[in-house]
Coordinates of C-alpha atoms in Angstrom, one line a residue:
M1 CA 45.6 -24.0 -5.8
R2 CA 44.3 -20.9 -4.0
L3 CA 41.1 -20.8 -6.2
R4 CA 40.7 -24.5 -5.5
S5 CA 41.1 -23.9 -1.8
V6 CA 38.5 -21.1 -1.8
L7 CA 36.0 -23.2 -3.7
H8 CA 36.6 -26.1 -1.3
R9 CA 36.0 -23.8 1.7
Q10 CA 32.8 -22.3 0.2
W11 CA 31.5 -25.8 -0.7
S12 CA 32.2 -27.1 2.8
M13 CA 30.2 -24.1 4.2
L14 CA 27.1 -25.1 2.3
S15 CA 24.2 -26.3 4.4
F16 CA 23.1 -29.9 3.5
F17 CA 19.4 -29.2 3.9
G18 CA 19.8 -25.9 2.1
V19 CA 21.2 -27.7 -0.9
A20 CA 18.4 -30.3 -0.7
F21 CA 15.7 -27.7 -0.5
G22 CA 17.4 -25.7 -3.3
T23 CA 17.5 -28.8 -5.5
L24 CA 13.8 -29.4 -5.0
F25 CA 13.0 -25.8 -5.9
F26 CA 15.3 -26.1 -8.9
A27 CA 13.3 -29.1 -10.1
A28 CA 10.0 -27.4 -9.5
S29 CA 11.0 -24.4 -11.5
L30 CA 11.4 -26.7 -14.6
T31 CA 7.6 -27.3 -14.6
P32 CA 5.5 -25.2 -17.1
S33 CA 4.0 -21.9 -16.4
L34 CA 1.8 -19.8 -18.7
L35 CA 4.3 -19.2 -21.5
P36 CA 7.1 -21.3 -23.0
R37 CA 10.6 -20.4 -21.8
P38 CA 13.9 -20.3 -23.7
W39 CA 16.7 -22.3 -22.0
V40 CA 18.6 -19.1 -21.0
V41 CA 15.5 -17.8 -19.2
Q42 CA 14.9 -21.2 -17.7
G43 CA 18.5 -21.3 -16.3
I44 CA 18.2 -17.9 -14.7
L45 CA 14.8 -18.7 -13.3
S46 CA 16.0 -22.1 -11.9
G47 CA 19.0 -20.4 -10.3
M48 CA 16.8 -17.9 -8.5
A49 CA 14.4 -20.7 -7.4
M50 CA 17.4 -22.8 -6.2
S51 CA 18.7 -19.9 -4.1
V52 CA 15.3 -19.3 -2.5
G53 CA 15.0 -23.0 -1.7
Y54 CA 18.5 -22.9 -0.2
A55 CA 17.6 -20.0 2.0
L56 CA 14.5 -21.8 3.2
G57 CA 16.5 -24.9 4.0
V58 CA 19.0 -22.9 6.0
G59 CA 16.2 -21.1 7.7
A60 CA 14.5 -24.3 8.6
V61 CA 17.7 -25.7 10.2
W62 CA 18.2 -22.4 12.1
A63 CA 14.7 -22.4 13.4
W64 CA 15.1 -26.1 14.5
Q65 CA 18.2 -25.1 16.4
W66 CA 16.8 -21.9 17.8
L67 CA 13.8 -23.8 19.2
E68 CA 16.3 -26.3 20.8
L69 CA 14.5 -29.3 19.3
P70 CA 16.2 -32.6 19.7
R71 CA 18.7 -33.6 17.0
P72 CA 18.6 -37.2 15.6
G73 CA 21.4 -39.6 16.4
E74 CA 24.4 -39.8 14.2
R75 CA 23.3 -43.0 12.4
L76 CA 19.8 -41.7 11.8
D77 CA 21.2 -38.3 10.7
R78 CA 23.5 -39.9 8.2
A79 CA 20.8 -42.2 6.8
A80 CA 18.3 -39.3 6.5
K81 CA 20.8 -37.2 4.7
Q82 CA 21.6 -40.1 2.3
V83 CA 17.9 -40.7 1.5
T84 CA 17.3 -37.0 1.1
A85 CA 20.3 -36.5 -1.2
V86 CA 19.2 -39.4 -3.4
A87 CA 15.6 -38.3 -3.5
A88 CA 16.5 -34.7 -4.4
A89 CA 18.9 -35.8 -7.1
V90 CA 16.5 -38.3 -8.7
T91 CA 13.8 -35.6 -8.6
A92 CA 16.0 -33.0 -10.3
I93 CA 17.2 -35.5 -13.0
G94 CA 13.6 -36.7 -13.6
F95 CA 12.3 -33.1 -13.9
L96 CA 15.2 -32.2 -16.3
W97 CA 14.3 -35.1 -18.5
R98 CA 10.6 -34.1 -18.6
S99 CA 11.3 -30.3 -19.1
A100 CA 11.1 -30.5 -23.0
V101 CA 7.7 -32.4 -22.7
W102 CA 6.4 -29.7 -20.4
Q103 CA 7.6 -26.9 -22.6
N104 CA 6.1 -28.6 -25.7
S105 CA 2.7 -28.9 -23.8
I106 CA 2.5 -25.1 -24.0
R107 CA 4.0 -24.8 -27.4
E108 CA 1.5 -27.2 -28.9
L109 CA -1.5 -25.3 -27.5
M110 CA 0.0 -22.0 -28.9
E111 CA 0.7 -23.6 -32.3
M112 CA 4.4 -23.2 -31.9
P113 CA 7.0 -25.7 -33.3
P114 CA 8.2 -28.2 -30.6
V115 CA 11.6 -28.2 -29.1
E116 CA 13.7 -31.4 -29.2
T117 CA 15.4 -30.8 -25.9
G118 CA 15.3 -28.6 -22.8
Y119 CA 19.1 -28.2 -22.9
P120 CA 19.5 -29.7 -19.4
L121 CA 23.3 -29.2 -19.2
R122 CA 23.1 -25.5 -20.2
V123 CA 20.2 -24.9 -17.8
C124 CA 22.1 -26.6 -14.9
L125 CA 25.2 -24.5 -15.6
I126 CA 23.4 -21.2 -15.7
A127 CA 21.3 -22.1 -12.7
A128 CA 24.4 -23.1 -10.7
V129 CA 26.1 -19.8 -11.5
V130 CA 23.1 -17.7 -10.6
A131 CA 22.4 -19.6 -7.4
A132 CA 26.0 -19.4 -6.3
L133 CA 26.1 -15.7 -6.9
M134 CA 22.9 -15.1 -4.9
V135 CA 24.1 -17.3 -2.0
L136 CA 27.5 -15.5 -1.9
A137 CA 25.7 -12.2 -1.9
A138 CA 23.5 -13.4 0.9
R139 CA 26.6 -14.5 2.9
G140 CA 28.1 -11.1 2.3
V141 CA 25.1 -9.4 3.8
I142 CA 25.1 -11.8 6.8
K143 CA 28.8 -11.2 7.4
S144 CA 28.3 -7.4 7.2
C145 CA 25.5 -7.7 9.8
L146 CA 27.9 -9.7 12.1
V147 CA 30.7 -7.2 11.7
V148 CA 28.5 -4.2 12.5
S149 CA 26.8 -6.1 15.4
D150 CA 30.2 -6.9 16.9
K151 CA 31.2 -3.3 16.8
L152 CA 27.9 -2.2 18.4
H153 CA 28.3 -4.9 21.0
R154 CA 31.1 -2.9 22.6
V155 CA 28.6 -0.4 23.8
L156 CA 25.3 -2.3 23.6
P157 CA 23.9 -5.6 24.9
R158 CA 24.4 -8.4 22.4
R159 CA 20.8 -8.9 21.4
V160 CA 20.3 -5.2 20.9
A161 CA 23.5 -4.9 19.0
T162 CA 22.6 -7.8 16.7
A163 CA 19.1 -6.4 15.9
L164 CA 20.3 -2.9 15.4
G165 CA 23.4 -4.0 13.4
S166 CA 21.2 -6.1 11.1
L167 CA 18.7 -3.3 10.7
V168 CA 21.5 -0.8 9.7
V169 CA 22.9 -3.1 7.1
V170 CA 19.6 -3.9 5.6
V171 CA 18.5 -0.3 5.4
L172 CA 21.8 0.7 3.8
L173 CA 21.5 -2.1 1.3
V174 CA 17.9 -1.1 0.4
L175 CA 18.9 2.5 -0.1
A176 CA 21.9 1.5 -2.2
A177 CA 19.9 -0.9 -4.3
N178 CA 17.2 1.7 -4.9
D179 CA 19.5 4.7 -5.6
L180 CA 22.3 2.9 -7.4
I181 CA 21.1 -0.3 -8.9
L182 CA 17.4 0.1 -9.5
K183 CA 17.5 3.8 -10.5
G184 CA 20.5 3.0 -12.7
L185 CA 18.8 0.2 -14.5
L186 CA 15.6 2.3 -14.9
H187 CA 17.7 5.2 -16.2
A188 CA 19.3 2.9 -18.8
A189 CA 16.0 1.4 -19.8
D190 CA 14.5 4.9 -20.0
G191 CA 17.3 6.1 -22.3
I192 CA 16.9 3.1 -24.6
A193 CA 13.1 3.5 -24.7
L194 CA 13.4 7.2 -25.3
K195 CA 15.7 6.6 -28.4
F196 CA 13.1 4.1 -29.8
D197 CA 10.3 6.6 -29.1
Q198 CA 12.2 9.4 -30.9
A199 CA 12.9 7.3 -34.0
T200 CA 10.6 7.1 -37.0
D201 CA 10.0 3.8 -38.7
E202 CA 10.9 3.4 -42.4
G203 CA 8.0 4.3 -44.7
I204 CA 6.3 6.6 -42.2
D205 CA 6.1 10.1 -43.5
Q206 CA 4.4 13.3 -42.3
P207 CA 0.9 13.4 -43.6
A208 CA 0.2 15.9 -46.5
E209 CA -3.6 15.9 -46.0
P210 CA -4.4 19.2 -44.2
L211 CA -7.0 17.5 -42.0
A212 CA -4.6 14.8 -40.9
C213 CA -3.1 15.1 -37.4
G214 CA 0.6 16.0 -37.6
S215 CA 0.3 17.7 -41.0
A216 CA 1.7 21.1 -41.6
E217 CA -1.7 22.6 -40.8
S218 CA -2.2 20.5 -37.7
L219 CA -2.1 21.9 -34.2
V220 CA 0.0 18.9 -33.2
E221 CA 3.6 19.2 -34.4
W222 CA 4.8 16.1 -36.3
D223 CA 8.2 16.0 -34.5
S224 CA 6.5 16.1 -31.1
I225 CA 4.7 12.8 -31.7
G226 CA 6.5 9.6 -30.6
R227 CA 7.3 6.7 -32.8
Q228 CA 4.1 4.7 -32.1
G229 CA 2.0 7.8 -32.4
K230 CA 3.4 8.5 -35.9
N231 CA 2.7 4.9 -36.9
F232 CA -0.9 5.2 -35.7
I233 CA -1.5 8.5 -37.6
A234 CA 0.3 7.5 -40.9
A235 CA -0.8 3.9 -41.1
G236 CA -4.2 2.2 -40.9
P237 CA -6.9 1.5 -43.4
T238 CA -7.2 3.7 -46.5
Q239 CA -10.4 5.3 -47.6
D240 CA -10.2 3.2 -50.8
G241 CA -9.7 0.0 -48.8
I242 CA -12.8 0.6 -46.6
S243 CA -14.9 1.7 -49.6
E244 CA -13.9 -1.6 -51.4
F245 CA -15.0 -3.6 -48.4
W246 CA -18.4 -1.9 -48.2
G247 CA -18.9 -1.6 -52.0
R248 CA -19.7 2.1 -51.7
E249 CA -18.0 5.4 -51.1
T250 CA -17.0 5.8 -47.5
P251 CA -15.3 8.7 -45.5
R252 CA -11.7 8.6 -44.5
P253 CA -11.2 7.6 -40.8
L254 CA -9.9 10.3 -38.5
R255 CA -7.1 9.8 -36.1
V256 CA -5.7 12.2 -33.5
Y257 CA -2.7 11.5 -31.4
V258 CA -0.8 13.8 -29.0
G259 CA 2.7 12.8 -28.0
L260 CA 4.6 13.2 -24.7
G261 CA 6.6 16.0 -26.4
S262 CA 3.6 17.9 -27.6
R263 CA 2.9 19.6 -24.3
P264 CA 4.5 19.4 -20.9
T265 CA 1.5 18.2 -18.8
E266 CA -1.4 15.8 -19.1
E267 CA -3.9 18.6 -18.9
L268 CA -2.3 20.6 -21.7
R269 CA -1.9 17.6 -23.8
A270 CA -5.6 16.7 -23.3
K271 CA -6.6 20.3 -24.3
L272 CA -4.5 20.1 -27.4
A273 CA -6.1 16.7 -28.3
L274 CA -9.6 18.2 -28.0
E275 CA -8.6 21.3 -30.1
E276 CA -7.2 19.0 -32.8
L277 CA -10.2 16.7 -32.7
I278 CA -12.5 19.7 -33.2
R279 CA -10.3 21.0 -36.0
V280 CA -10.4 17.8 -38.0
G281 CA -14.2 17.3 -37.5
G282 CA -14.0 14.4 -35.1
F283 CA -17.3 15.3 -33.4
D284 CA -19.1 15.2 -36.8
R285 CA -18.5 11.4 -37.1
K286 CA -20.8 8.6 -36.2
V287 CA -18.4 7.0 -33.8
L288 CA -15.9 8.6 -31.5
I289 CA -13.4 6.5 -29.6
V290 CA -11.2 7.7 -26.7
A291 CA -8.3 5.2 -26.8
T292 CA -5.6 4.9 -24.1
P293 CA -2.4 3.4 -25.6
T294 CA 0.0 0.9 -24.0
G295 CA 3.0 1.9 -22.0
T296 CA 5.1 2.4 -25.2
G297 CA 2.4 4.6 -26.7
W298 CA 1.2 1.8 -29.1
L299 CA -2.3 1.2 -30.2
D300 CA -3.0 -2.3 -31.6
P301 CA -3.9 -2.1 -35.3
G302 CA -6.0 -5.2 -34.7
A303 CA -8.2 -3.0 -32.5
V304 CA -8.3 0.3 -34.2
D305 CA -8.2 -0.8 -37.9
T306 CA -11.1 -3.2 -37.4
V307 CA -13.5 -0.8 -35.9
E308 CA -12.9 1.7 -38.7
Y309 CA -13.9 -1.0 -41.2
I310 CA -16.9 -2.0 -39.1
H311 CA -18.3 1.5 -39.2
G312 CA -17.4 2.3 -42.8
G313 CA -14.7 4.8 -41.9
D314 CA -17.2 7.1 -40.2
T315 CA -15.1 7.2 -37.1
A316 CA -12.7 9.3 -35.1
I317 CA -10.1 7.9 -32.7
V318 CA -8.3 10.2 -30.3
S319 CA -5.4 9.1 -28.1
M320 CA -2.6 10.6 -25.9
Q321 CA 0.8 9.2 -25.0
Y322 CA 1.8 9.0 -21.3
S323 CA 4.9 6.9 -21.4
Y324 CA 7.4 5.3 -23.7
L325 CA 8.4 2.3 -21.4
P326 CA 6.9 -1.2 -22.0
S327 CA 3.6 -1.7 -20.1
W328 CA 5.1 -4.4 -17.7
M329 CA 7.9 -1.9 -16.7
T330 CA 5.5 1.1 -16.4
I331 CA 3.3 -1.0 -14.1
L332 CA 6.3 -1.6 -11.8
V333 CA 7.5 2.1 -11.9
D334 CA 4.5 4.3 -12.1
P335 CA 1.2 2.7 -13.1
E336 CA -0.9 5.7 -12.1
R337 CA 0.6 7.6 -15.0
A338 CA -1.8 5.8 -17.3
R339 CA -4.8 6.5 -15.1
V340 CA -4.0 10.2 -14.8
S341 CA -3.5 10.6 -18.5
A342 CA -6.6 8.6 -19.5
Q343 CA -8.7 10.7 -17.0
A344 CA -7.4 14.0 -18.3
L345 CA -8.1 13.1 -21.9
F346 CA -11.6 11.7 -21.2
D347 CA -12.6 14.7 -19.1
E348 CA -11.8 17.1 -21.9
I349 CA -13.5 15.1 -24.6
Y350 CA -16.5 14.2 -22.5
A351 CA -17.0 17.8 -21.4
H352 CA -17.2 19.0 -25.0
W353 CA -19.3 16.0 -26.0
T354 CA -22.0 16.6 -23.4
K355 CA -22.5 20.2 -24.7
L356 CA -23.5 18.9 -28.1
P357 CA -27.2 18.1 -28.9
T358 CA -27.8 14.4 -28.1
D359 CA -29.2 13.7 -31.5
D360 CA -26.3 15.4 -33.3
R361 CA -23.2 14.0 -31.7
P362 CA -21.2 10.8 -32.2
R363 CA -21.6 7.7 -30.1
L364 CA -18.8 7.7 -27.5
Y365 CA -16.7 4.7 -26.6
L366 CA -13.6 3.9 -24.6
H367 CA -10.8 1.5 -25.6
G368 CA -7.6 0.3 -24.0
L369 CA -5.1 -2.5 -24.3
S370 CA -2.9 -3.6 -21.4
L371 CA -1.9 -0.6 -19.3
G372 CA -4.2 1.4 -21.5
A373 CA -7.1 -0.7 -20.2
F374 CA -5.9 -0.1 -16.7
G375 CA -6.0 3.6 -17.3
A376 CA -9.2 3.8 -19.3
E377 CA -11.5 1.6 -17.2
T378 CA -11.7 4.2 -14.5
S379 CA -11.9 7.4 -16.6
A380 CA -15.7 7.3 -16.8
D381 CA -17.0 7.2 -13.2
L382 CA -20.4 6.2 -11.9
I383 CA -21.7 9.8 -11.9
T384 CA -20.8 10.2 -15.5
L385 CA -22.5 6.9 -16.4
L386 CA -25.7 8.1 -14.7
E387 CA -25.8 11.7 -15.8
D388 CA -25.0 11.4 -19.5
P389 CA -23.7 7.9 -20.2
I390 CA -21.2 7.0 -22.9
H391 CA -22.2 4.1 -25.2
G392 CA -19.6 1.4 -24.3
A393 CA -16.0 0.3 -23.9
L394 CA -13.8 -2.4 -25.3
F395 CA -10.8 -3.4 -23.1
S396 CA -8.2 -6.1 -23.8
G397 CA -5.5 -7.7 -21.5
A398 CA -6.4 -5.6 -18.5
P399 CA -3.4 -6.0 -16.2
F400 CA -3.5 -7.4 -12.7
P401 CA -3.6 -4.1 -10.8
S402 CA -6.8 -3.1 -12.7
R403 CA -9.3 -2.4 -9.9
V404 CA -12.5 -2.4 -11.8
W405 CA -11.6 -5.5 -13.7
R406 CA -10.6 -7.2 -10.5
S407 CA -13.9 -6.4 -8.8
L408 CA -15.9 -7.7 -11.7
V409 CA -14.0 -10.9 -11.8
D410 CA -14.3 -11.4 -8.1
H411 CA -18.0 -10.9 -8.2
R412 CA -18.6 -13.3 -11.2
K413 CA -21.2 -16.0 -11.2
P414 CA -20.0 -18.9 -9.0
D415 CA -20.2 -21.5 -11.7
T416 CA -18.0 -19.6 -14.1
P417 CA -14.1 -19.7 -14.2
E418 CA -12.0 -16.7 -13.5
W419 CA -10.4 -16.7 -16.9
L420 CA -13.9 -16.5 -18.6
P421 CA -16.3 -15.1 -16.0
R422 CA -19.9 -14.0 -16.4
F423 CA -21.0 -10.9 -14.5
R424 CA -24.7 -10.9 -13.4
D425 CA -27.0 -11.2 -16.4
G426 CA -24.5 -10.0 -19.0
S427 CA -26.6 -7.1 -20.2
M428 CA -23.9 -4.5 -19.4
I429 CA -20.6 -6.3 -19.0
R430 CA -19.3 -9.4 -20.8
F431 CA -16.0 -11.3 -21.1
T432 CA -14.5 -13.2 -24.0
G433 CA -11.3 -15.0 -25.0
Q434 CA -9.8 -16.6 -28.0
E435 CA -13.2 -18.0 -29.1
D436 CA -16.2 -15.7 -29.2
S437 CA -18.3 -16.3 -26.1
L438 CA -20.1 -13.0 -26.0
D439 CA -23.5 -14.6 -27.0
E440 CA -23.4 -17.0 -24.1
A441 CA -25.0 -14.4 -21.9
G442 CA -28.0 -14.1 -24.3
D443 CA -29.1 -11.5 -26.8
R444 CA -30.2 -8.9 -24.3
W445 CA -27.8 -5.9 -24.1
G446 CA -28.5 -2.7 -22.2
P447 CA -27.8 0.8 -23.6
L448 CA -24.2 0.7 -22.2
R449 CA -22.1 -2.2 -23.4
V450 CA -18.6 -3.1 -22.0
V451 CA -16.5 -6.1 -23.2
Y452 CA -13.3 -7.4 -21.7
I453 CA -11.1 -9.6 -23.9
Q454 CA -8.6 -11.8 -21.9
H455 CA -6.5 -14.8 -22.6
A456 CA -6.1 -17.6 -20.0
S457 CA -2.4 -17.6 -20.9
D458 CA -1.8 -13.8 -20.4
P459 CA 0.6 -13.3 -17.4
M460 CA -0.1 -9.6 -17.5
V461 CA -3.6 -10.4 -16.4
W462 CA -3.0 -13.3 -14.0
F463 CA 0.1 -12.3 -12.1
S464 CA -0.6 -11.6 -8.5
E465 CA 1.4 -10.6 -5.4
S466 CA -0.4 -13.5 -3.5
L467 CA 0.9 -16.2 -5.8
P468 CA 3.7 -17.2 -3.3
W469 CA 1.2 -18.4 -0.7
R470 CA -2.2 -18.7 -2.4
R471 CA -3.4 -21.0 -5.3
P472 CA -4.9 -18.6 -7.9
A473 CA -8.6 -19.1 -8.9
W474 CA -7.7 -19.5 -12.5
L475 CA -6.0 -22.8 -11.7
V476 CA -9.1 -24.1 -9.8
G477 CA -11.5 -26.3 -11.8
K478 CA -11.6 -26.2 -15.6
R479 CA -8.6 -24.3 -17.0
G480 CA -8.3 -22.2 -20.1
P481 CA -7.8 -23.7 -23.5
D482 CA -4.3 -22.3 -23.9
V483 CA -3.0 -23.3 -20.4
S484 CA -0.8 -26.4 -20.1
P485 CA -2.5 -29.4 -18.3
Y486 CA 0.8 -29.8 -16.5
L487 CA 0.7 -26.4 -14.8
K488 CA 0.3 -26.8 -11.1
W489 CA 0.5 -24.2 -8.4
R490 CA 3.6 -24.5 -6.2
P491 CA 4.2 -22.1 -3.4
I492 CA 6.8 -19.4 -4.2
V493 CA 8.0 -21.2 -7.4
T494 CA 4.8 -20.4 -9.4
F495 CA 5.2 -16.8 -8.3
L496 CA 8.7 -16.7 -9.7
Q497 CA 7.6 -18.4 -12.9
I498 CA 4.7 -16.1 -13.7
A499 CA 6.9 -13.1 -12.8
W500 CA 9.4 -14.2 -15.4
D501 CA 6.5 -14.6 -17.9
L502 CA 5.7 -10.9 -17.6
P503 CA 8.5 -9.5 -19.8
M504 CA 7.9 -12.3 -22.3
A505 CA 4.1 -11.8 -22.5
T506 CA 4.2 -10.7 -26.2
S507 CA 6.8 -13.3 -27.3
V508 CA 4.1 -15.8 -28.3
P509 CA 2.0 -15.9 -31.5
I510 CA -1.0 -13.6 -32.0
G511 CA -4.0 -15.0 -30.1
Y512 CA -2.1 -16.1 -27.0
G513 CA -0.4 -14.5 -24.0
H514 CA -0.6 -10.8 -24.2
N515 CA -1.0 -10.7 -28.0
Y516 CA -4.7 -10.2 -28.9
A517 CA -6.0 -11.2 -32.4
P518 CA -8.0 -9.0 -34.8
H519 CA -10.8 -11.6 -34.8
S520 CA -11.3 -11.1 -31.1
Y521 CA -11.5 -7.3 -31.5
I522 CA -13.9 -7.7 -34.4
D523 CA -16.3 -9.8 -32.2
G524 CA -15.8 -7.3 -29.4
W525 CA -16.5 -4.1 -31.4
V526 CA -19.5 -5.7 -33.1
A527 CA -21.0 -6.6 -29.7
V528 CA -20.1 -3.2 -28.1
S529 CA -21.0 -0.8 -30.9
A530 CA -23.9 -2.7 -32.6
P531 CA -23.1 -1.3 -36.1
T532 CA -26.1 -0.5 -38.3
G533 CA -26.5 -2.8 -41.3
W534 CA -23.9 -5.2 -40.1
D535 CA -24.4 -9.0 -40.4
A536 CA -22.6 -12.2 -39.6
E537 CA -21.4 -12.6 -43.2
Q538 CA -19.5 -9.3 -43.0
T539 CA -18.0 -10.4 -39.7
E540 CA -16.5 -13.5 -41.2
R541 CA -15.4 -11.6 -44.3
L542 CA -13.6 -9.0 -42.2
K543 CA -12.0 -11.7 -40.1
E544 CA -10.7 -13.5 -43.2
Q545 CA -9.3 -10.2 -44.5
F546 CA -7.3 -9.5 -41.4
A547 CA -6.2 -13.1 -41.1
T548 CA -4.8 -12.8 -44.6
D549 CA -3.2 -9.5 -43.9
G550 CA -1.6 -11.0 -40.8
D551 CA 0.0 -13.7 -42.8

């Protein structure tokens, strides 16, 4: 009976307009975003949206009363509430009924099997629990503010006491959330990620070849390299495989990777990477690539394996780990870590490269995926490009904080969409997506070639802090081929939806979201590096080979 009494009291305290606004926000959250959502995620997202809507409804009522605006008569008030309640309920039911259709509109574009239902009852239950917890938490904060304000009112004027009391409670809550909750969660996530990084995948063994990075003769100790670095070194195309593709004897590709545990600072890790690259003969190769990995230290095989085939194994790729957390988490915690690491590695490699005779040194390229693109795109500054320019760069999935990418997209040609922009005459910088569009800018390339690969459905690219109040440019005009036609911008709600898409960015098939396909990398590397003796037939043959390997 006591529980029933408590529930009844809490229910009676709910604001009618808060519930109405919350219901509309709940309904809006069921509409599609960039990626399909499992019903559990949908329930949590809808609960958060409902609580935000409730807060706005309560705030609107409070503002009306504070402004001392006239209240409607009792009959009009009752009628308005009845109409509002019916309209909100019908909207929510209708949106729940359509939720499976909306989710399937994305799944069809991404070649995923359709869902038969959106599990409306489960979504409603989870959303109700999440919203209730958030509303109760908000009430607890408000009650705390009132208690502190009442105590301060004994010695201060009421308005001053109210403002100061609220400020004290909010500051204490922020400090507690940061020190206890946020740091605790990050510490737990860090511990889990560290265990994954220290593990070694089955079938990955220390190289026996003396010139291999991580071997007994290597300057880089095998045990100091993280899980993804070991995969990068020990896996990849074999010399026999590349030779078979070319129909002639080819050299073995060189790979150098320095882990977080190899040296204590970025500068020392970069120096070690240079020393190891010199030891294995990386500067004697035709192509040298400075690659910045993702937050976990991962280098996409679709990017690194393909370029080694394209250049007949006459390549050297050097990389350096800066984190073991996922990119979306590293962006929130310490995104500059990627930039500092990429700069340190490039500076060391570039300084040595510039000392070599121009006719007897490899062509130098940059590469980065996700947070790796964020770090790598600023490592070669304007002075570098003017004094002794590198030869090009290939970036994929550059995340939303990427300043260079953002500037290029903002200054695109007016008649091109944000998700596939054209920059000036395309002789230096080009963009492409699922389908190769690199030739649309014409055949004329300059000496320095830069290509950005991006998907219209990649939340890591299109998330923005301004989504709550501003319609994004990627939803204006023609939309990307992998974006649902039902996706519409809704204030606040779209921000919550895309924010929830971030941790699920790689949960979709290759070629969508934050998963970039080998065929896109092949087109990008061919355009950027202009391989000698390469033709369209080889491009298609290599694409078929990697498509088969992916199956």
